[in-house]
């Protein structure tokens, strides 16, 4: 199918004797909202590390827009349009909020001025008032927003949001969800990895569940909620 | 060019012009003899900071790069009679290659291994020099420097002016790196290597570039040294105090901006030049070591940061 | 040129030297390998241990007895160092590797200079009844000044290894780097476990120092020539693998002895460093440790 933007086939990652992931087959359609759930240590983070290039998979392949990217470096994947936010925000400390966004802009093509692009993205996530503040001075919610702004400033085709809402209040979760939905409406496929179940359920068109490195279930929010395997993982027998 | 850059370049030009004129005003050559060492440390601290300050990769082997520059320049001059500017250039190229080599072997893992590898660099280079008879081995070699040109009143003054030009070029290079995309990428690497890589920054290549520039400046700082002392030996070319000062000066001045290492070097090297008259070189090292520990422990941002914080507090 | 007795003597000398190197690296194996504190001052602390032993032997004490006496003050020194280290970095919420490297670098210089000021910069050596004579076994000639330290090293390594693997407080040390939270749940204070571990690591420095000064004379800056070796051993053994470190140390010892016999003794300081660089470039996770 031509609208598959990201495709994983038989991806496996092994650390010593520990199989952290796989084999996993997973496709992402252009503009899709995919939720990934699963307990801690189920392989979610390993999966996105294999997609973004932090790890090279031991077996299998990752294709992006039809091109095999399994062996190319992380920064090249970022430039191709695979972007991510980190579970624990990693702002570029020692720089202002604006400069944080200029870093990815140094390495990608945008129409018009880089600084204007950075400012418009910052105002779209609600950080317009913080543009020239040092990134160390941001609150937890603002750090999450900066993390997202930095990930989407280079016009990615896929955004991976790794627990972008952990530790936020209900209103703050709504704010982050609104940002992600607006981004998705502009055509960006979003992979949401999240423990906050009601947020994933509301957001995702499709949800997959991981357990001990394997994909155990896939379906809509309702299908996943009713899936006995998923229930077993989350609620025991 | 921005207004700040124009002001900076005018400032550098004025300092260099003063450096050329001063020998005709100030008659005592001792000032230039002592001033040479201060400028040498300005260069060393500036070179170290390109990698250590901007990217956050600590190089304990500054003396290795410096010594490599000293020996290469001495060798090229005595053997082939290469003119001084070419000796300096050759030393810089060699330092850059050495930096890339060190970086390529160790930077792919973690910063701590790079630091450890640089600790060994000095020992290895010293071992190599000890074993090469063309470089004089352990006993050293005499170098009869070029006759100073007519625009300079004497060898001390000439060496001073040469070192001043090297220092000025180094500081300008460091400032260029700092305000360009290179510096922004390096600061991103320093803050979070993973986040930088996932933002499209080619972290390994950028670090190698920083290694090359830093190595080039450190080695260039050593290139005029044989003509300054007229004698090179492994113990002084790879001296402990060089490696120590290279770290201490930027840390004391502040590592974030080009002004920090310059400030730290001017302060610490001047104190050391005044102190060598009164105290032994051991006490000198002890003093720098204690100051270094104190700054790491209590003022990790250096003087620039202490000053900035006070200003910040006054504003708010 | 080639003769079997030169080769045999080189290999045996290498094994003995390697055992001594392993004892120098033991403390670093604990601080860097297990606690992940990059204590580059360790080789200097070993030299300080050697000078401690030297001082006591001036009163006709056997170097080994002197080392055993030194265990307590060096343990206390280690605890004090850790307290300083942690008070500096805990205020800042966690240690920055580069800042701790710099701190230990400054510390090692200060210790070196204090040794110069206290003892002068000349070489110092110790004497004991067994130093000076040799054991002859057929083609082999083994000087006791090398044999005794070479036995002392592995004995200390075995003792520390048994302590770490068989006792509860030893297990707590091995656990502290990975499972700090689990340790607090088990009712142990991670800070006090680390302090204790740092104390033990520093205490090994005085025994290693005794071994070092028995092998040959020592000067205050001798630590610098050991840095390449000890880090090569700890890193290539796989961080925290103590039996592995003995194997790597012996391999380095043999390589150095072969270089010294067949090339030139003045090249041997570079051997460990070359081994370290090649090892880092090819197998960053070490030869014995688990892959990361």
Coordinates of N, CA and C in Angstrom, one line a residue, chain B residues 55-58 60 102 105-106 108-113 115-124 126-128 130-132 190 238-240 243-244 247 251 280-283 285-286 289-290 292-293 295-300, chain C residues 32 38 40 84 88-89 91-92 96-103 105-114 116-117 121 221 224-225 227-228 231-232 235 239 264 266-270 273-274 276-278 280-282 284 292:
Chain B
X55 N 31.5 21.8 23.9 CA 31.0 20.5 23.7 C 30.9 19.7 25.0
X56 N 31.7 20.1 26.0 CA 31.7 19.4 27.3 C 32.5 18.2 27.3
X57 N 33.5 18.1 26.4 CA 34.4 16.9 26.4 C 35.8 17.3 27.0
X58 N 36.2 16.7 28.2 CA 37.4 17.2 28.8 C 38.6 16.5 28.2
X60 N 42.4 16.0 29.0 CA 43.5 16.1 30.0 C 44.9 16.1 29.3
X102 N 42.4 10.9 18.0 CA 41.9 10.6 19.4 C 40.4 10.5 19.4
X105 N 38.8 7.4 17.8 CA 39.0 6.2 18.5 C 38.1 6.1 19.8
X106 N 37.8 7.3 20.4 CA 37.1 7.2 21.7 C 35.8 7.9 21.8
X108 N 33.1 7.8 20.1 CA 31.8 7.1 19.8 C 31.2 6.5 21.0
X109 N 32.0 6.4 22.1 CA 31.4 5.7 23.3 C 30.8 6.7 24.3
X110 N 31.7 7.3 25.1 CA 31.2 8.2 26.1 C 32.3 9.2 26.4
X111 N 31.9 10.4 26.9 CA 32.9 11.4 27.2 C 34.0 10.9 28.1
X112 N 33.6 10.1 29.1 CA 34.6 9.7 30.1 C 35.7 8.9 29.5
X113 N 35.5 8.1 28.4 CA 36.6 7.4 27.8 C 37.5 8.3 27.0
X115 N 38.2 11.3 27.9 CA 39.0 12.0 28.9 C 40.1 11.1 29.3
X116 N 39.8 9.8 29.6 CA 40.8 8.8 30.0 C 41.9 8.6 29.0
X117 N 41.4 8.5 27.7 CA 42.4 8.3 26.6 C 43.4 9.5 26.6
X118 N 42.8 10.7 26.8 CA 43.7 11.9 26.7 C 44.7 11.9 27.8
X119 N 44.4 11.3 29.0 CA 45.3 11.2 30.1 C 46.6 10.4 29.6
X120 N 46.3 9.4 28.8 CA 47.5 8.6 28.4 C 48.2 9.2 27.2
X121 N 47.6 10.1 26.5 CA 48.2 10.7 25.3 C 49.6 11.3 25.6
X122 N 49.7 12.0 26.7 CA 50.9 12.7 27.1 C 52.0 11.7 27.3
X123 N 51.7 10.6 28.0 CA 52.7 9.6 28.3 C 53.2 8.9 27.0
X124 N 52.3 8.7 26.1 CA 52.7 8.0 24.8 C 53.5 8.9 24.0
X126 N 55.3 11.4 24.9 CA 56.6 11.6 25.6 C 57.5 10.3 25.3
X127 N 56.9 9.2 25.4 CA 57.6 7.9 25.1 C 58.2 7.9 23.7
X128 N 57.3 8.4 22.7 CA 57.8 8.4 21.3 C 59.0 9.4 21.2
X130 N 61.1 10.4 23.4 CA 62.2 9.8 24.1 C 63.0 8.8 23.2
X131 N 62.2 8.2 22.3 CA 62.8 7.1 21.5 C 63.3 7.6 20.1
X132 N 63.1 8.9 19.8 CA 63.5 9.3 18.5 C 64.7 10.2 18.6
X190 N 26.4 19.1 24.3 CA 26.8 19.2 25.7 C 25.5 19.0 26.6
X238 N 56.1 18.6 27.4 CA 54.9 17.9 27.8 C 54.6 18.2 29.3
X239 N 54.9 19.3 29.7 CA 54.9 19.6 31.2 C 53.5 19.5 31.8
X240 N 53.4 19.0 33.0 CA 52.2 18.8 33.7 C 51.4 20.1 33.9
X243 N 49.0 21.0 31.0 CA 47.7 20.2 31.0 C 46.8 20.8 32.1
X244 N 47.4 21.1 33.2 CA 46.6 21.6 34.3 C 46.0 23.0 34.0
X247 N 43.0 23.3 31.7 CA 41.7 23.0 32.2 C 41.3 24.1 33.2
X251 N 38.0 26.9 33.3 CA 37.0 26.6 34.4 C 36.9 27.8 35.3
X280 N 58.3 28.3 44.4 CA 58.7 27.2 43.5 C 57.7 26.7 42.6
X281 N 58.1 26.0 41.5 CA 57.1 25.5 40.6 C 56.1 24.5 41.2
X282 N 56.6 23.8 42.2 CA 55.7 22.9 42.9 C 54.5 23.6 43.6
X283 N 54.9 24.7 44.3 CA 53.9 25.5 45.0 C 52.9 26.1 44.0
X285 N 52.0 24.7 41.1 CA 51.0 23.6 40.7 C 50.0 23.4 41.9
X286 N 50.5 23.4 43.1 CA 49.6 23.2 44.2 C 48.6 24.2 44.3
X289 N 46.1 23.7 41.4 CA 45.3 22.5 41.7 C 44.2 22.9 42.8
X290 N 44.6 23.6 43.8 CA 43.6 23.9 44.8 C 42.5 24.9 44.3
X292 N 41.6 25.1 41.2 CA 40.8 24.3 40.3 C 39.7 23.5 41.1
X293 N 40.1 22.8 42.2 CA 39.2 22.1 43.0 C 38.1 23.0 43.6
X295 N 37.0 25.8 42.4 CA 36.0 26.3 41.4 C 35.1 25.1 41.0
X296 N 35.6 23.9 40.8 CA 34.8 22.8 40.4 C 33.7 22.6 41.5
X297 N 34.2 22.7 42.8 CA 33.3 22.4 43.9 C 32.3 23.5 44.1
X298 N 32.7 24.7 44.1 CA 31.9 25.8 44.6 C 31.4 26.8 43.5
X299 N 32.1 26.9 42.4 CA 31.7 27.8 41.4 C 31.9 27.2 40.0
X300 N 31.1 26.2 39.7 CA 31.3 25.5 38.4 C 31.2 26.4 37.2
Chain C
X32 N 35.2 3.1 39.8 CA 34.8 3.4 38.4 C 33.9 2.2 37.9
X38 N 34.4 8.3 38.3 CA 35.7 8.2 37.5 C 36.9 8.8 38.3
X40 N 40.1 9.3 38.7 CA 41.4 9.2 38.1 C 42.5 9.5 39.1
X84 N 33.5 14.3 50.7 CA 33.7 15.5 50.0 C 33.1 15.5 48.6
X88 N 29.8 17.8 47.4 CA 30.0 18.8 46.3 C 28.9 18.6 45.3
X89 N 28.7 17.3 44.9 CA 27.8 17.1 43.8 C 26.3 16.8 44.1
X91 N 24.7 18.5 46.3 CA 24.0 19.8 46.3 C 23.5 20.2 45.0
X92 N 24.2 19.7 43.9 CA 23.8 20.1 42.6 C 22.9 19.1 41.9
X96 N 28.1 15.3 37.6 CA 28.4 15.4 36.2 C 29.7 14.8 36.0
X97 N 29.8 13.8 35.1 CA 31.0 13.0 34.9 C 32.2 13.9 34.7
X98 N 32.0 14.9 33.9 CA 33.2 15.8 33.5 C 33.6 16.6 34.7
X99 N 32.7 17.0 35.5 CA 33.1 17.8 36.7 C 33.8 16.9 37.7
X100 N 33.3 15.7 37.8 CA 34.0 14.8 38.8 C 35.3 14.4 38.3
X101 N 35.5 14.2 37.0 CA 36.8 13.9 36.4 C 37.8 15.1 36.8
X102 N 37.3 16.3 36.6 CA 38.2 17.5 36.9 C 38.5 17.5 38.3
X103 N 37.5 17.2 39.2 CA 37.8 17.3 40.6 C 38.9 16.3 41.0
X105 N 41.1 15.0 39.1 CA 42.3 15.4 38.4 C 43.1 16.4 39.3
X106 N 42.3 17.4 39.8 CA 42.9 18.4 40.7 C 43.4 17.8 42.0
X107 N 42.6 16.8 42.5 CA 43.0 16.1 43.7 C 44.3 15.4 43.5
X108 N 44.4 14.7 42.4 CA 45.6 13.9 42.2 C 46.9 14.8 42.1
X109 N 46.7 16.0 41.5 CA 47.8 16.9 41.5 C 48.2 17.4 42.8
X110 N 47.2 17.7 43.7 CA 47.5 18.2 45.0 C 48.2 17.1 45.8
X111 N 47.7 15.9 45.7 CA 48.4 14.8 46.4 C 49.8 14.6 46.0
X112 N 50.0 14.7 44.6 CA 51.4 14.5 44.1 C 52.3 15.6 44.7
X113 N 51.8 16.9 44.7 CA 52.7 17.9 45.1 C 52.9 17.8 46.6
X114 N 51.9 17.4 47.4 CA 52.1 17.2 48.8 C 53.2 16.1 49.0
X116 N 55.7 15.5 46.9 CA 57.0 16.1 46.6 C 57.5 17.0 47.8
X117 N 56.5 17.8 48.3 CA 56.9 18.7 49.4 C 57.3 17.9 50.7
X121 N 61.5 15.0 45.4 CA 61.1 14.4 44.1 C 61.9 13.2 43.7
X221 N 55.4 11.3 41.1 CA 54.6 11.4 39.9 C 54.4 10.1 39.2
X224 N 51.2 8.8 37.2 CA 50.8 9.1 35.9 C 51.1 8.0 34.9
X225 N 52.2 7.3 35.2 CA 52.5 6.2 34.2 C 51.6 5.0 34.4
X227 N 48.2 5.4 35.0 CA 46.8 5.7 34.6 C 46.4 4.9 33.4
X228 N 47.2 4.9 32.4 CA 46.8 4.1 31.1 C 46.6 2.7 31.5
X231 N 43.3 2.0 33.8 CA 42.1 2.2 33.1 C 41.9 1.2 32.0
X232 N 43.0 0.8 31.3 CA 42.9 -0.2 30.3 C 42.4 -1.5 31.0
X235 N 38.5 -1.0 32.1 CA 37.6 -0.8 31.0 C 37.5 -2.1 30.2
X239 N 33.4 -3.2 32.9 CA 33.3 -2.5 34.1 C 32.8 -3.3 35.3
X264 N 62.4 -2.6 23.2 CA 63.2 -1.6 24.0 C 62.3 -1.3 25.2
X266 N 62.0 1.2 26.9 CA 61.5 2.5 26.9 C 60.2 2.6 26.2
X267 N 59.8 1.6 25.4 CA 58.5 1.7 24.7 C 57.4 1.1 25.6
X268 N 57.7 0.4 26.7 CA 56.6 -0.3 27.3 C 55.5 0.6 28.0
X269 N 55.8 1.9 28.4 CA 54.7 2.7 28.9 C 53.6 2.9 27.9
X270 N 53.9 2.8 26.6 CA 52.9 3.1 25.6 C 52.0 1.8 25.3
X273 N 48.4 1.8 26.9 CA 47.6 2.8 26.3 C 47.1 2.4 24.9
X274 N 48.1 1.8 24.1 CA 47.7 1.3 22.8 C 46.6 0.2 22.9
X276 N 44.5 -0.1 25.3 CA 43.2 0.6 25.7 C 42.5 1.2 24.5
X277 N 43.3 1.9 23.7 CA 42.7 2.6 22.6 C 42.1 1.6 21.6
X278 N 42.9 0.5 21.3 CA 42.4 -0.5 20.4 C 41.2 -1.2 20.9
X280 N 39.0 0.0 23.2 CA 37.8 0.9 23.2 C 37.3 1.0 21.8
X281 N 38.2 1.1 20.8 CA 37.7 1.3 19.4 C 36.9 0.0 18.9
X282 N 37.3 -1.2 19.4 CA 36.7 -2.4 18.8 C 35.7 -3.0 19.7
X284 N 33.8 -1.7 22.9 CA 33.6 -0.7 24.0 C 33.0 -1.4 25.3
X292 N 26.1 -3.9 26.9 CA 25.2 -2.9 27.4 C 23.9 -3.0 26.6

